[in-house]
Amino acid sequence: MPDKQPAVWVISGPSGVGKGTVCARLREQRPRVFYSVSLTTRDPRPGEVDGKSYHFVSPDHFDDLAAQGLLLEHAVVHGRHSYGTPRAPVEDALAKQRSVVLEIDLQGAAQVKQNMPEARLVFLEPPSWEELTRRLIGRGTEDEPALTRRLETARAEMAARHMADHRVVNDVVEDTVATLIDLMGL
Ligand code: 5GP
């Protein structure tokens, strides 16, 4: 069954807001939606699987793909590693009448909006700045400099939230997912 209105949905928001958890839960509830797997030049974290969490690639390979125009968007995130969305799988999914979810940063979101003005951008907001800081520290996957970088990026990202088409406060994950399903008409 094709989706009623297949569309590209960009889910963005500051690091630590819970994009990953929200998208994982959405995926369980709406498996027909195509969830893009990004490329990244960073190393895998424990438990991450190549080809599922990300496609982990070398900086040279990443630059080659970007130069060939094979990425829908790409950006250096947290001033460090490159991340990007492979273009072909997104186009294939749309051709099959499937909606697409991209979980990417705001620089990438801006590029997607430029290339595909019909794409919808949802900005996930934390209930408060204190809560975001608590979540970032609580995750415990970052060393001190990485955490500082993430907080700086998060601050800049919070300031850019006006460019979103929809803003959703991610307080209780189940409620956020229900709101997204409703928004997306899924
Ligand atoms: P992490 O390293 O914690 O997995 O992700 C860091 C940030 O990179 C997150 O804010 C995430 O949304 C963003 N990101 C993940 N994939 C992509 C992508 O394909 N493009 C862009 N622009 N950002 C991405």
Coordinates of C-alpha atoms and ligand atoms in Angstrom, one line a residue:
M1 CA 0.0 0.0 0.0
P2 CA 1.5 3.3 -1.0
D3 CA 1.6 6.1 1.6
K4 CA -1.3 8.6 1.3
Q5 CA 1.1 11.4 0.6
P6 CA 4.7 10.3 0.3
A7 CA 7.0 13.0 1.5
V8 CA 10.4 13.7 2.8
W9 CA 10.4 14.5 6.6
V10 CA 13.6 15.9 8.1
I11 CA 13.8 15.3 11.8
S12 CA 16.3 17.7 13.4
G13 CA 17.1 19.3 16.7
P14 CA 20.1 19.7 19.0
S15 CA 22.4 16.9 19.9
G16 CA 21.0 15.0 22.9
V17 CA 17.3 16.0 22.3
G18 CA 16.5 12.3 21.6
K19 CA 16.2 12.3 17.8
G20 CA 17.6 8.8 17.7
T21 CA 15.2 7.3 20.3
V22 CA 12.2 9.1 18.7
C23 CA 13.1 7.8 15.2
A24 CA 13.8 4.3 16.4
R25 CA 10.3 4.2 18.1
L26 CA 8.7 5.7 15.0
R27 CA 10.4 3.0 12.9
E28 CA 8.9 0.3 15.1
Q29 CA 5.4 1.8 14.7
R30 CA 5.7 2.7 11.0
P31 CA 8.0 0.2 9.3
R32 CA 6.9 1.1 5.8
V33 CA 8.6 4.5 6.1
F34 CA 12.1 4.6 4.6
Y35 CA 14.7 5.6 7.2
S36 CA 17.8 6.9 5.5
V37 CA 21.1 5.5 6.7
S38 CA 23.7 8.3 6.7
L39 CA 27.4 8.2 5.8
T40 CA 29.8 9.4 8.5
T41 CA 33.6 9.7 8.8
R42 CA 33.5 9.2 12.6
D43 CA 34.3 5.9 14.2
P44 CA 31.5 3.5 15.3
R45 CA 30.5 3.6 18.9
P46 CA 30.1 0.3 20.8
G47 CA 27.0 -1.5 19.5
E48 CA 26.7 0.5 16.3
V49 CA 26.5 -1.7 13.1
D50 CA 28.0 -0.6 9.8
G51 CA 25.2 -0.2 7.2
K52 CA 22.5 0.0 9.9
S53 CA 23.5 2.8 12.3
Y54 CA 25.6 4.5 9.7
H55 CA 27.7 3.7 6.7
F56 CA 31.2 4.3 8.3
V57 CA 33.5 5.6 5.6
S58 CA 36.9 7.2 5.3
P59 CA 37.2 10.9 4.7
D60 CA 38.6 10.3 1.2
H61 CA 35.7 8.1 0.2
F62 CA 33.2 10.6 1.7
D63 CA 34.8 13.5 -0.3
D64 CA 34.6 11.4 -3.5
L65 CA 30.9 10.7 -3.1
A66 CA 30.2 14.3 -2.3
A67 CA 32.2 15.5 -5.4
Q68 CA 30.2 13.1 -7.6
G69 CA 27.0 14.7 -6.4
L70 CA 25.8 11.4 -4.8
L71 CA 24.8 13.0 -1.5
L72 CA 21.5 14.8 -1.1
E73 CA 23.2 16.9 1.6
H74 CA 26.3 16.8 3.7
A75 CA 27.9 18.7 6.5
V76 CA 30.6 18.8 9.1
V77 CA 28.9 18.3 12.4
H78 CA 30.3 19.4 15.8
G79 CA 33.2 21.0 13.9
R80 CA 34.7 17.6 13.3
H81 CA 33.4 14.7 11.3
S82 CA 31.5 14.7 8.0
Y83 CA 27.9 13.3 7.8
G84 CA 25.8 13.0 4.7
T85 CA 22.6 11.5 3.2
P86 CA 23.0 9.2 0.2
R87 CA 20.8 10.5 -2.6
A88 CA 19.8 7.4 -4.5
P89 CA 18.0 5.5 -1.7
V90 CA 15.8 8.5 -1.0
E91 CA 14.9 8.9 -4.6
D92 CA 14.1 5.2 -4.9
A93 CA 11.9 5.3 -1.8
L94 CA 9.9 8.2 -3.2
A95 CA 9.5 6.5 -6.5
K96 CA 8.0 3.6 -4.6
Q97 CA 5.5 6.0 -2.9
R98 CA 7.2 5.6 0.4
S99 CA 7.7 8.5 2.8
V100 CA 11.2 9.2 3.9
V101 CA 12.6 10.2 7.3
L102 CA 16.0 11.9 7.5
E103 CA 17.5 12.3 11.0
I104 CA 20.1 15.0 10.3
D105 CA 21.6 18.2 11.7
L106 CA 20.3 21.7 10.8
Q107 CA 22.9 22.5 8.3
G108 CA 21.9 19.4 6.3
A109 CA 18.2 20.2 6.9
A110 CA 18.8 23.6 5.3
Q111 CA 20.4 22.0 2.2
V112 CA 17.5 19.5 1.9
K113 CA 15.0 22.4 2.0
Q114 CA 17.0 24.1 -0.7
N115 CA 17.1 21.1 -3.0
M116 CA 13.6 19.8 -2.2
P117 CA 11.4 22.8 -1.1
E118 CA 8.5 20.4 -0.5
A119 CA 10.4 18.5 2.2
R120 CA 9.0 19.2 5.7
L121 CA 11.3 20.0 8.6
V122 CA 10.4 19.0 12.1
F123 CA 12.5 20.5 14.9
L124 CA 12.6 18.5 18.1
E125 CA 13.1 20.7 21.2
P126 CA 14.1 19.7 24.7
P127 CA 11.7 20.7 27.5
S128 CA 14.4 23.1 28.7
W129 CA 18.1 23.9 28.2
E130 CA 18.9 22.3 31.6
E131 CA 17.2 19.1 30.6
L132 CA 19.2 19.0 27.3
T133 CA 22.5 19.4 29.2
R134 CA 21.4 16.7 31.6
R135 CA 20.6 14.3 28.8
L136 CA 23.9 15.0 27.0
I137 CA 26.0 14.4 30.2
G138 CA 23.8 11.4 31.1
R139 CA 24.5 9.7 27.8
G140 CA 28.1 9.2 28.9
T141 CA 29.4 8.4 25.5
E142 CA 31.4 11.7 25.2
D143 CA 34.7 12.8 26.7
E144 CA 35.0 16.3 28.0
P145 CA 36.1 18.1 24.8
A146 CA 33.5 16.3 22.7
L147 CA 30.8 17.2 25.2
T148 CA 31.8 20.9 25.1
R149 CA 31.6 20.8 21.3
R150 CA 28.2 19.2 21.4
L151 CA 26.9 21.8 23.8
E152 CA 28.2 24.6 21.6
T153 CA 26.5 23.0 18.5
A154 CA 23.3 22.5 20.5
R155 CA 23.2 26.1 21.5
A156 CA 23.7 27.2 17.9
E157 CA 21.1 24.7 16.7
M158 CA 18.5 25.9 19.3
A159 CA 19.0 29.4 17.9
A160 CA 18.1 28.1 14.4
R161 CA 14.8 26.5 15.3
H162 CA 12.8 29.2 13.6
M163 CA 13.6 27.7 10.2
A164 CA 11.5 24.5 11.0
D165 CA 8.1 24.0 9.6
H166 CA 7.0 22.3 12.8
R167 CA 8.4 22.4 16.4
V168 CA 7.7 19.5 18.7
V169 CA 8.8 19.4 22.4
N170 CA 10.3 16.0 23.1
D171 CA 9.3 15.4 26.7
V172 CA 7.6 12.0 26.7
V173 CA 8.9 9.9 23.7
E174 CA 5.6 8.1 23.1
D175 CA 3.7 11.4 22.9
T176 CA 6.3 12.8 20.5
V177 CA 6.0 9.8 18.3
A178 CA 2.2 10.1 18.3
T179 CA 2.5 13.8 17.4
L180 CA 4.9 12.9 14.5
I181 CA 2.6 10.2 13.2
D182 CA -0.3 12.6 13.2
L183 CA 1.7 15.4 11.6
M184 CA 3.1 13.1 8.9
G185 CA -0.3 11.6 8.1
L186 CA 1.0 8.1 8.5
Ligands
5GP1 P1 26.1 11.2 16.2 O1 27.6 11.3 15.9 O2 25.8 11.5 17.6 O3 25.5 9.9 15.7 O4 25.4 12.3 15.3 C1 25.8 13.6 15.4 C2 24.9 14.5 14.7 O5 25.0 14.3 13.3 C3 23.4 14.4 15.0 O6 22.9 15.7 15.3 C4 22.8 13.9 13.8 O7 21.5 14.4 13.6 C5 23.7 14.4 12.7 N1 23.7 13.6 11.5 C6 23.5 12.3 11.4 N2 23.5 11.9 10.1 C7 23.5 13.0 9.3 C8 23.5 13.3 7.9 O8 23.4 12.4 7.1 N3 23.6 14.6 7.6 C9 23.8 15.6 8.5 N4 23.8 16.8 8.0 N5 23.8 15.4 9.8 C10 23.7 14.1 10.2

